[in-house]
Amino acid sequence: MKVAVVEGDGIGPEVIPPACRLLEVIRPDIEFFPVEVGYGRWVRSGEAVTDEDISLLASADAILFGAVTTPPDPGYKSVIVRIRKELDLYANIRPVWGEGFDIIVVRENTEGLYSGIEKIEADSACTLRCLTRKGSERIARHACKLAGSRRNLTIGHKANVLKSDVFFRDICIGVAREHLVSFRECYIDSLCLDVLMHPERYDIIVTTNMFGDILSDVTAYLVGGLGLLPSGNIGDGHALFEPVHGSAPDIAGSDTANPIAAMRSAAMLLAFTGDEESSGLIEQAVKNTLACGIRTRDLGGTCGTKDFSKKVCNELIALLKCV
Ligand code: ATP
């Protein structure tokens, strides 16, 4: 299996190498190749991401991605948004689980407010929120597949205000009925509060691009912060796995970033490619480390990124000796 690795900017180069190390330990057959995109690349060469980079990413069986900072040039669109669009990674899967709850946010990843149709003028600015039947149907189908017959689907929207969400909600309801998935609908603002107060009420939540982005950061509160949450960006031909967090420039270079989100993204990558067992072992290694009371600063501990990463890796090696 060939895995493209994008460390990116900010804390990306601190959290991705330890995640790769876990993959190397558990799956020595994986062939890694680096792809440099992002702000650092732009400073060095004037280009944050090129067509060749996209082709290189497309040639991998899966991509492990850190985080990129978009260059501060008004002509530049978000690098990760471009990659998601060009590889047609339409389903952003963001699981969050803990004591008594197990939620997956399924975020439409290629259209909505991130369609890129916008302009800014001296006295006005406009961003168009475009949703298509194709885009809405396929994300609803993906969510229904995850829900299956056992899990409930919640459709998050703002159809009381936005016509585009009437369109999205009605399509999701149609697809859920077709798939015999039990569903309910919820206004996204009250959903953001209710998911924090009663996380056990939720299973699979499907929503549009920006609402899903916000909702998954909100749900990070349930588990102690952004440093813990992985995600998958899935299309019909490609898949990219990345932490939910961004490049966190405020803590970059300080050895305080929590690498768990990146490690769990590597575990999601393995599960996606069919290796559930190795994926589960990475999760177990993370759990065992936390169970010893070892934590990075965002979780109230004192352990640095490098030491924490070494501890998880040693746990994984110990687990492998037992299987
Ligand atoms: P970007 O513009 O790339 O999205 P950002 O700084 O706007 O970056 P995040 O990177 O998501 O957004 O960071 C939000 C906050 O969460 C920051 O204060 C950051 O320090 C914290 N944070 C994010 N990831 C981690 C992590 N892995 N470990 C510890 N703290 C983190």
Short mmCIF file of C-alpha atoms and ligand atoms in Angstrom, two decimals:
data_model
loop_
_atom_site.label_atom_id
_atom_site.label_comp_id
_atom_site.label_asym_id
_atom_site.label_seq_id
_atom_site.Cartn_x
_atom_site.Cartn_y
_atom_site.Cartn_z
CA MET A 1 0.00 0.00 0.00
CA LYS A 2 1.25 3.48 -0.92
CA VAL A 3 0.53 6.30 1.55
CA ALA A 4 1.16 9.94 0.65
CA VAL A 5 2.23 11.97 3.67
CA VAL A 6 1.64 15.71 3.92
CA GLU A 7 3.12 17.15 7.11
CA GLY A 8 2.11 20.69 6.15
CA ASP A 9 2.57 23.72 8.38
CA GLY A 10 2.41 24.72 12.04
CA ILE A 11 2.05 21.66 14.26
CA GLY A 12 1.63 19.36 11.23
CA PRO A 13 5.37 18.47 11.16
CA GLU A 14 5.20 17.74 14.92
CA VAL A 15 2.18 15.42 14.93
CA ILE A 16 2.40 13.62 11.58
CA PRO A 17 5.85 11.96 11.98
CA PRO A 18 4.79 10.20 15.23
CA ALA A 19 1.58 9.04 13.51
CA CYS A 20 3.67 7.68 10.62
CA ARG A 21 5.95 5.97 13.13
CA LEU A 22 2.98 4.00 14.47
CA LEU A 23 2.06 2.97 10.94
CA GLU A 24 5.66 1.90 10.26
CA VAL A 25 5.71 -0.20 13.43
CA ILE A 26 2.43 -1.94 12.79
CA ARG A 27 2.51 -2.16 8.99
CA PRO A 28 6.13 -2.34 7.75
CA ASP A 29 4.77 -3.08 4.26
CA ILE A 30 3.44 0.46 3.80
CA GLU A 31 5.38 2.57 1.33
CA PHE A 32 5.34 6.25 2.32
CA PHE A 33 6.07 9.17 0.07
CA PRO A 34 6.10 12.84 1.09
CA VAL A 35 4.18 15.60 -0.66
CA GLU A 36 4.94 19.18 0.33
CA VAL A 37 2.03 21.60 0.12
CA GLY A 38 1.00 24.65 2.12
CA TYR A 39 2.40 27.87 3.41
CA GLY A 40 6.02 26.67 3.74
CA ARG A 41 5.96 25.51 0.15
CA TRP A 42 4.51 28.86 -0.96
CA VAL A 43 7.28 30.78 0.84
CA ARG A 44 9.91 28.57 -0.77
CA SER A 45 8.53 28.39 -4.32
CA GLY A 46 5.65 30.83 -4.72
CA GLU A 47 3.12 27.95 -5.06
CA ALA A 48 1.20 26.40 -2.15
CA VAL A 49 -0.10 23.47 -4.20
CA THR A 50 0.29 22.59 -7.88
CA ASP A 51 -1.49 20.32 -10.34
CA GLU A 52 1.48 17.93 -10.03
CA ASP A 53 1.01 17.78 -6.26
CA ILE A 54 -2.65 16.90 -6.74
CA SER A 55 -1.70 14.15 -9.24
CA LEU A 56 0.87 12.82 -6.77
CA LEU A 57 -1.73 12.74 -4.00
CA ALA A 58 -4.16 11.05 -6.37
CA SER A 59 -1.63 8.29 -7.06
CA ALA A 60 -1.64 7.14 -3.40
CA ASP A 61 -3.87 4.45 -1.95
CA ALA A 62 -4.52 6.81 0.95
CA ILE A 63 -3.24 10.17 2.20
CA LEU A 64 -2.18 11.11 5.73
CA PHE A 65 -2.42 14.87 6.05
CA GLY A 66 -1.29 17.20 8.86
CA ALA A 67 -2.58 20.73 8.47
CA VAL A 68 -1.79 23.61 6.19
CA THR A 69 -1.89 27.35 6.63
CA THR A 70 -3.29 29.11 3.57
CA PRO A 71 -0.92 31.81 2.24
CA PRO A 72 -1.98 35.35 3.19
CA ASP A 73 -2.46 36.26 -0.46
CA PRO A 74 -6.00 37.35 -1.43
CA GLY A 75 -5.65 35.38 -4.68
CA TYR A 76 -5.18 32.12 -2.78
CA LYS A 77 -8.03 29.77 -1.92
CA SER A 78 -7.70 27.31 0.95
CA VAL A 79 -5.25 24.55 0.03
CA ILE A 80 -7.18 21.77 1.76
CA VAL A 81 -10.48 22.94 0.22
CA ARG A 82 -8.83 22.71 -3.22
CA ILE A 83 -7.52 19.20 -2.52
CA ARG A 84 -10.91 18.04 -1.24
CA LYS A 85 -12.58 19.42 -4.36
CA GLU A 86 -10.08 18.15 -6.92
CA LEU A 87 -9.98 14.65 -5.46
CA ASP A 88 -13.75 14.85 -4.96
CA LEU A 89 -13.48 13.87 -1.29
CA TYR A 90 -17.13 14.57 -0.68
CA ALA A 91 -17.70 12.91 2.69
CA ASN A 92 -15.95 14.33 5.73
CA ILE A 93 -16.30 11.75 8.49
CA ARG A 94 -15.63 13.08 11.98
CA PRO A 95 -16.15 10.55 14.76
CA VAL A 96 -16.26 11.60 18.39
CA TRP A 97 -16.73 9.03 21.12
CA GLY A 98 -16.47 8.84 24.87
CA GLU A 99 -18.22 7.60 28.00
CA GLY A 100 -21.81 6.82 26.92
CA PHE A 101 -21.74 8.36 23.46
CA ASP A 102 -20.50 7.46 20.00
CA ILE A 103 -21.23 10.11 17.39
CA ILE A 104 -20.16 10.48 13.78
CA VAL A 105 -20.53 13.86 12.13
CA VAL A 106 -20.92 13.37 8.38
CA ARG A 107 -20.14 16.70 6.75
CA GLU A 108 -20.67 17.48 3.07
CA ASN A 109 -17.21 18.46 1.95
CA THR A 110 -17.24 19.92 -1.55
CA GLU A 111 -19.98 22.54 -1.82
CA GLY A 112 -22.21 24.78 0.33
CA LEU A 113 -20.51 27.87 1.73
CA TYR A 114 -17.14 26.48 0.65
CA SER A 115 -18.10 26.41 -3.05
CA GLY A 116 -15.62 29.21 -3.65
CA ILE A 117 -18.14 31.42 -5.43
CA GLU A 118 -17.53 34.75 -3.72
CA LYS A 119 -16.40 38.29 -4.16
CA ILE A 120 -15.31 41.13 -1.97
CA GLU A 121 -15.73 44.76 -2.95
CA ALA A 122 -15.19 48.07 -1.18
CA ASP A 123 -18.66 48.22 0.39
CA SER A 124 -19.96 44.69 0.13
CA ALA A 125 -18.94 41.07 0.14
CA CYS A 126 -20.80 38.01 -1.01
CA THR A 127 -20.31 34.25 -0.61
CA LEU A 128 -22.78 32.00 -2.42
CA ARG A 129 -24.03 28.86 -0.70
CA CYS A 130 -24.63 26.41 -3.53
CA LEU A 131 -25.96 22.93 -2.90
CA THR A 132 -26.66 20.41 -5.64
CA ARG A 133 -28.95 17.39 -5.77
CA LYS A 134 -25.97 15.18 -6.62
CA GLY A 135 -23.90 16.54 -3.71
CA SER A 136 -26.75 16.30 -1.20
CA GLU A 137 -27.86 12.84 -2.29
CA ARG A 138 -24.41 11.31 -2.12
CA ILE A 139 -23.64 12.67 1.36
CA ALA A 140 -27.06 11.50 2.57
CA ARG A 141 -26.38 8.04 1.10
CA HIS A 142 -22.98 7.92 2.80
CA ALA A 143 -24.57 8.84 6.14
CA CYS A 144 -27.31 6.23 5.67
CA LYS A 145 -24.69 3.57 4.90
CA LEU A 146 -22.93 4.41 8.19
CA ALA A 147 -26.24 4.40 10.06
CA GLY A 148 -27.33 1.03 8.63
CA SER A 149 -30.27 -0.52 10.41
CA ARG A 150 -28.86 -0.06 13.92
CA ARG A 151 -28.11 3.61 14.21
CA ASN A 152 -30.23 6.74 14.03
CA LEU A 153 -29.65 9.58 11.63
CA THR A 154 -30.00 13.23 12.62
CA ILE A 155 -30.26 15.75 9.79
CA GLY A 156 -28.77 19.08 10.91
CA HIS A 157 -30.01 22.12 8.99
CA LYS A 158 -31.44 25.63 9.19
CA ALA A 159 -34.44 25.12 6.92
CA ASN A 160 -36.51 27.64 8.88
CA VAL A 161 -34.29 30.39 7.43
CA LEU A 162 -32.37 29.05 4.42
CA LYS A 163 -34.01 27.83 1.23
CA SER A 164 -30.89 25.85 0.40
CA ASP A 165 -31.41 23.92 3.63
CA VAL A 166 -35.05 23.14 2.75
CA PHE A 167 -33.56 21.54 -0.37
CA PHE A 168 -30.85 19.68 1.63
CA ARG A 169 -33.25 18.50 4.36
CA ASP A 170 -35.85 17.18 1.91
CA ILE A 171 -33.21 15.27 -0.07
CA CYS A 172 -31.79 13.73 3.13
CA ILE A 173 -35.27 12.70 4.28
CA GLY A 174 -35.95 11.07 0.90
CA VAL A 175 -32.68 9.14 0.96
CA ALA A 176 -33.21 8.05 4.61
CA ARG A 177 -36.70 6.73 3.74
CA GLU A 178 -35.32 4.89 0.72
CA HIS A 179 -32.66 3.24 2.91
CA LEU A 180 -35.15 2.50 5.74
CA VAL A 181 -32.96 4.47 8.17
CA SER A 182 -34.73 5.99 11.16
CA PHE A 183 -34.13 9.72 11.21
CA ARG A 184 -35.03 12.99 12.81
CA GLU A 185 -34.22 16.54 11.86
CA CYS A 186 -32.89 19.33 13.99
CA TYR A 187 -32.02 23.01 13.60
CA ILE A 188 -28.27 23.24 13.62
CA ASP A 189 -28.09 25.91 16.34
CA SER A 190 -30.16 23.95 18.86
CA LEU A 191 -28.31 20.80 17.79
CA CYS A 192 -24.99 22.44 18.80
CA LEU A 193 -26.31 22.95 22.32
CA ASP A 194 -28.21 19.66 22.63
CA VAL A 195 -25.26 17.54 21.50
CA LEU A 196 -23.26 18.99 24.41
CA MET A 197 -26.07 18.51 26.93
CA HIS A 198 -27.23 15.07 25.73
CA PRO A 199 -24.53 13.50 23.55
CA GLU A 200 -26.03 10.05 24.17
CA ARG A 201 -29.04 11.03 22.03
CA TYR A 202 -26.93 11.19 18.88
CA ASP A 203 -25.53 8.60 16.47
CA ILE A 204 -24.90 9.76 12.91
CA ILE A 205 -25.37 13.45 12.15
CA VAL A 206 -25.42 14.57 8.53
CA THR A 207 -25.11 18.23 7.65
CA THR A 208 -23.77 20.73 5.15
CA ASN A 209 -20.18 21.91 4.79
CA MET A 210 -19.77 24.84 7.17
CA PHE A 211 -22.34 23.62 9.72
CA GLY A 212 -20.44 20.32 9.87
CA ASP A 213 -17.14 22.11 10.35
CA ILE A 214 -18.53 24.12 13.27
CA LEU A 215 -20.45 21.19 14.79
CA SER A 216 -17.40 18.94 14.87
CA ASP A 217 -15.34 21.60 16.69
CA VAL A 218 -18.25 21.96 19.12
CA THR A 219 -18.30 18.20 19.78
CA ALA A 220 -14.55 18.35 20.57
CA TYR A 221 -15.66 19.87 23.89
CA LEU A 222 -17.16 16.48 24.83
CA VAL A 223 -13.75 14.80 24.78
CA GLY A 224 -11.43 17.52 26.03
CA GLY A 225 -10.41 19.43 22.93
CA LEU A 226 -9.33 19.45 19.32
CA GLY A 227 -6.12 17.54 19.95
CA LEU A 228 -8.06 14.25 20.12
CA LEU A 229 -10.27 14.18 17.05
CA PRO A 230 -9.42 12.43 13.76
CA SER A 231 -11.25 12.68 10.47
CA GLY A 232 -11.53 11.04 7.09
CA ASN A 233 -12.21 12.79 3.78
CA ILE A 234 -13.68 10.09 1.58
CA GLY A 235 -14.51 10.07 -2.12
CA ASP A 236 -15.29 7.31 -4.58
CA GLY A 237 -11.67 7.13 -5.76
CA HIS A 238 -9.50 8.64 -3.01
CA ALA A 239 -9.30 9.04 0.75
CA LEU A 240 -7.43 11.52 2.95
CA PHE A 241 -7.13 11.33 6.74
CA GLU A 242 -6.30 14.34 8.90
CA PRO A 243 -6.79 15.68 12.41
CA VAL A 244 -9.88 17.88 12.81
CA HIS A 245 -7.60 20.60 14.17
CA GLY A 246 -5.72 23.03 11.97
CA SER A 247 -2.08 24.09 11.95
CA ALA A 248 -2.40 25.77 15.39
CA PRO A 249 0.31 28.39 14.73
CA ASP A 250 -0.01 29.62 18.33
CA ILE A 251 1.62 26.45 19.70
CA ALA A 252 3.75 25.39 16.72
CA GLY A 253 7.35 24.55 17.62
CA SER A 254 6.70 24.42 21.37
CA ASP A 255 6.51 20.61 21.72
CA THR A 256 3.06 20.96 23.29
CA ALA A 257 0.80 19.74 20.46
CA ASN A 258 -1.27 16.67 21.22
CA PRO A 259 -0.47 14.03 18.56
CA ILE A 260 -3.52 11.84 19.36
CA ALA A 261 -5.74 13.33 16.61
CA ALA A 262 -3.03 12.58 14.03
CA MET A 263 -2.48 9.08 15.45
CA ARG A 264 -6.20 8.36 15.35
CA SER A 265 -6.30 9.66 11.77
CA ALA A 266 -3.63 7.06 10.94
CA ALA A 267 -5.82 4.45 12.67
CA MET A 268 -8.82 5.57 10.59
CA LEU A 269 -6.68 5.22 7.46
CA LEU A 270 -5.90 1.60 8.35
CA ALA A 271 -9.56 0.81 9.10
CA PHE A 272 -10.56 2.36 5.79
CA THR A 273 -8.14 0.12 3.92
CA GLY A 274 -9.61 -2.93 5.67
CA ASP A 275 -7.05 -3.41 8.45
CA GLU A 276 -9.40 -3.05 11.44
CA GLU A 277 -7.08 -5.04 13.67
CA SER A 278 -4.06 -2.72 13.32
CA SER A 279 -6.38 0.26 13.60
CA GLY A 280 -7.74 -1.08 16.90
CA LEU A 281 -4.22 -1.67 18.22
CA ILE A 282 -3.26 1.98 17.61
CA GLU A 283 -6.38 3.08 19.48
CA GLN A 284 -5.52 0.67 22.31
CA ALA A 285 -1.96 2.03 22.51
CA VAL A 286 -3.35 5.57 22.85
CA LYS A 287 -5.82 4.40 25.52
CA ASN A 288 -3.15 2.55 27.49
CA THR A 289 -0.92 5.63 27.49
CA LEU A 290 -3.74 7.85 28.74
CA ALA A 291 -4.66 5.20 31.34
CA CYS A 292 -1.14 5.58 32.81
CA GLY A 293 -2.02 9.23 33.48
CA ILE A 294 0.35 10.51 30.79
CA ARG A 295 -1.09 13.57 29.07
CA THR A 296 -0.08 16.51 26.93
CA ARG A 297 -0.66 20.03 28.18
CA ASP A 298 -4.06 20.55 26.44
CA LEU A 299 -5.40 17.66 28.57
CA GLY A 300 -3.96 19.05 31.78
CA GLY A 301 -0.69 17.08 31.69
CA THR A 302 2.95 18.05 31.36
CA CYS A 303 4.21 15.58 28.77
CA GLY A 304 5.68 17.06 25.58
CA THR A 305 4.66 15.94 22.08
CA LYS A 306 7.86 13.95 21.53
CA ASP A 307 7.78 12.10 24.87
CA PHE A 308 4.07 11.38 24.61
CA SER A 309 4.56 10.03 21.08
CA LYS A 310 7.39 7.75 22.26
CA LYS A 311 5.18 6.41 25.04
CA VAL A 312 2.34 5.56 22.63
CA CYS A 313 4.83 3.90 20.28
CA ASN A 314 6.26 1.79 23.12
CA GLU A 315 2.72 0.79 24.13
CA LEU A 316 2.06 -0.28 20.55
CA ILE A 317 5.28 -2.33 20.42
CA ALA A 318 4.27 -3.99 23.72
CA LEU A 319 0.79 -4.76 22.35
CA LEU A 320 2.30 -6.28 19.20
CA LYS A 321 4.40 -8.65 21.33
CA CYS A 322 1.17 -9.96 22.90
CA VAL A 323 -0.71 -10.69 19.64
P1 ATP B 1 -5.90 26.88 10.99
O1 ATP B 1 -5.98 28.29 10.55
O2 ATP B 1 -4.84 26.08 10.33
O3 ATP B 1 -7.23 26.18 11.02
P2 ATP B 1 -6.17 27.65 13.78
O4 ATP B 1 -5.17 28.07 14.80
O5 ATP B 1 -7.17 28.65 13.32
O6 ATP B 1 -5.42 26.94 12.56
P3 ATP B 1 -6.64 25.19 15.07
O7 ATP B 1 -5.35 24.74 14.56
O8 ATP B 1 -7.76 24.26 14.89
O9 ATP B 1 -7.08 26.51 14.41
O10 ATP B 1 -6.44 25.55 16.60
C1 ATP B 1 -7.48 26.08 17.44
C2 ATP B 1 -6.99 26.06 18.89
O11 ATP B 1 -6.86 24.71 19.36
C3 ATP B 1 -5.61 26.71 19.06
O12 ATP B 1 -5.60 27.52 20.21
C4 ATP B 1 -4.67 25.56 19.22
O13 ATP B 1 -3.59 25.85 20.04
C5 ATP B 1 -5.53 24.44 19.80
N1 ATP B 1 -5.10 23.14 19.23
C6 ATP B 1 -5.36 22.70 18.00
N2 ATP B 1 -4.81 21.50 17.79
C7 ATP B 1 -4.17 21.16 18.92
C8 ATP B 1 -3.37 20.03 19.31
N3 ATP B 1 -3.14 18.99 18.48
N4 ATP B 1 -2.87 20.02 20.56
C9 ATP B 1 -3.09 21.03 21.40
N5 ATP B 1 -3.83 22.13 21.09
C10 ATP B 1 -4.35 22.21 19.86
#
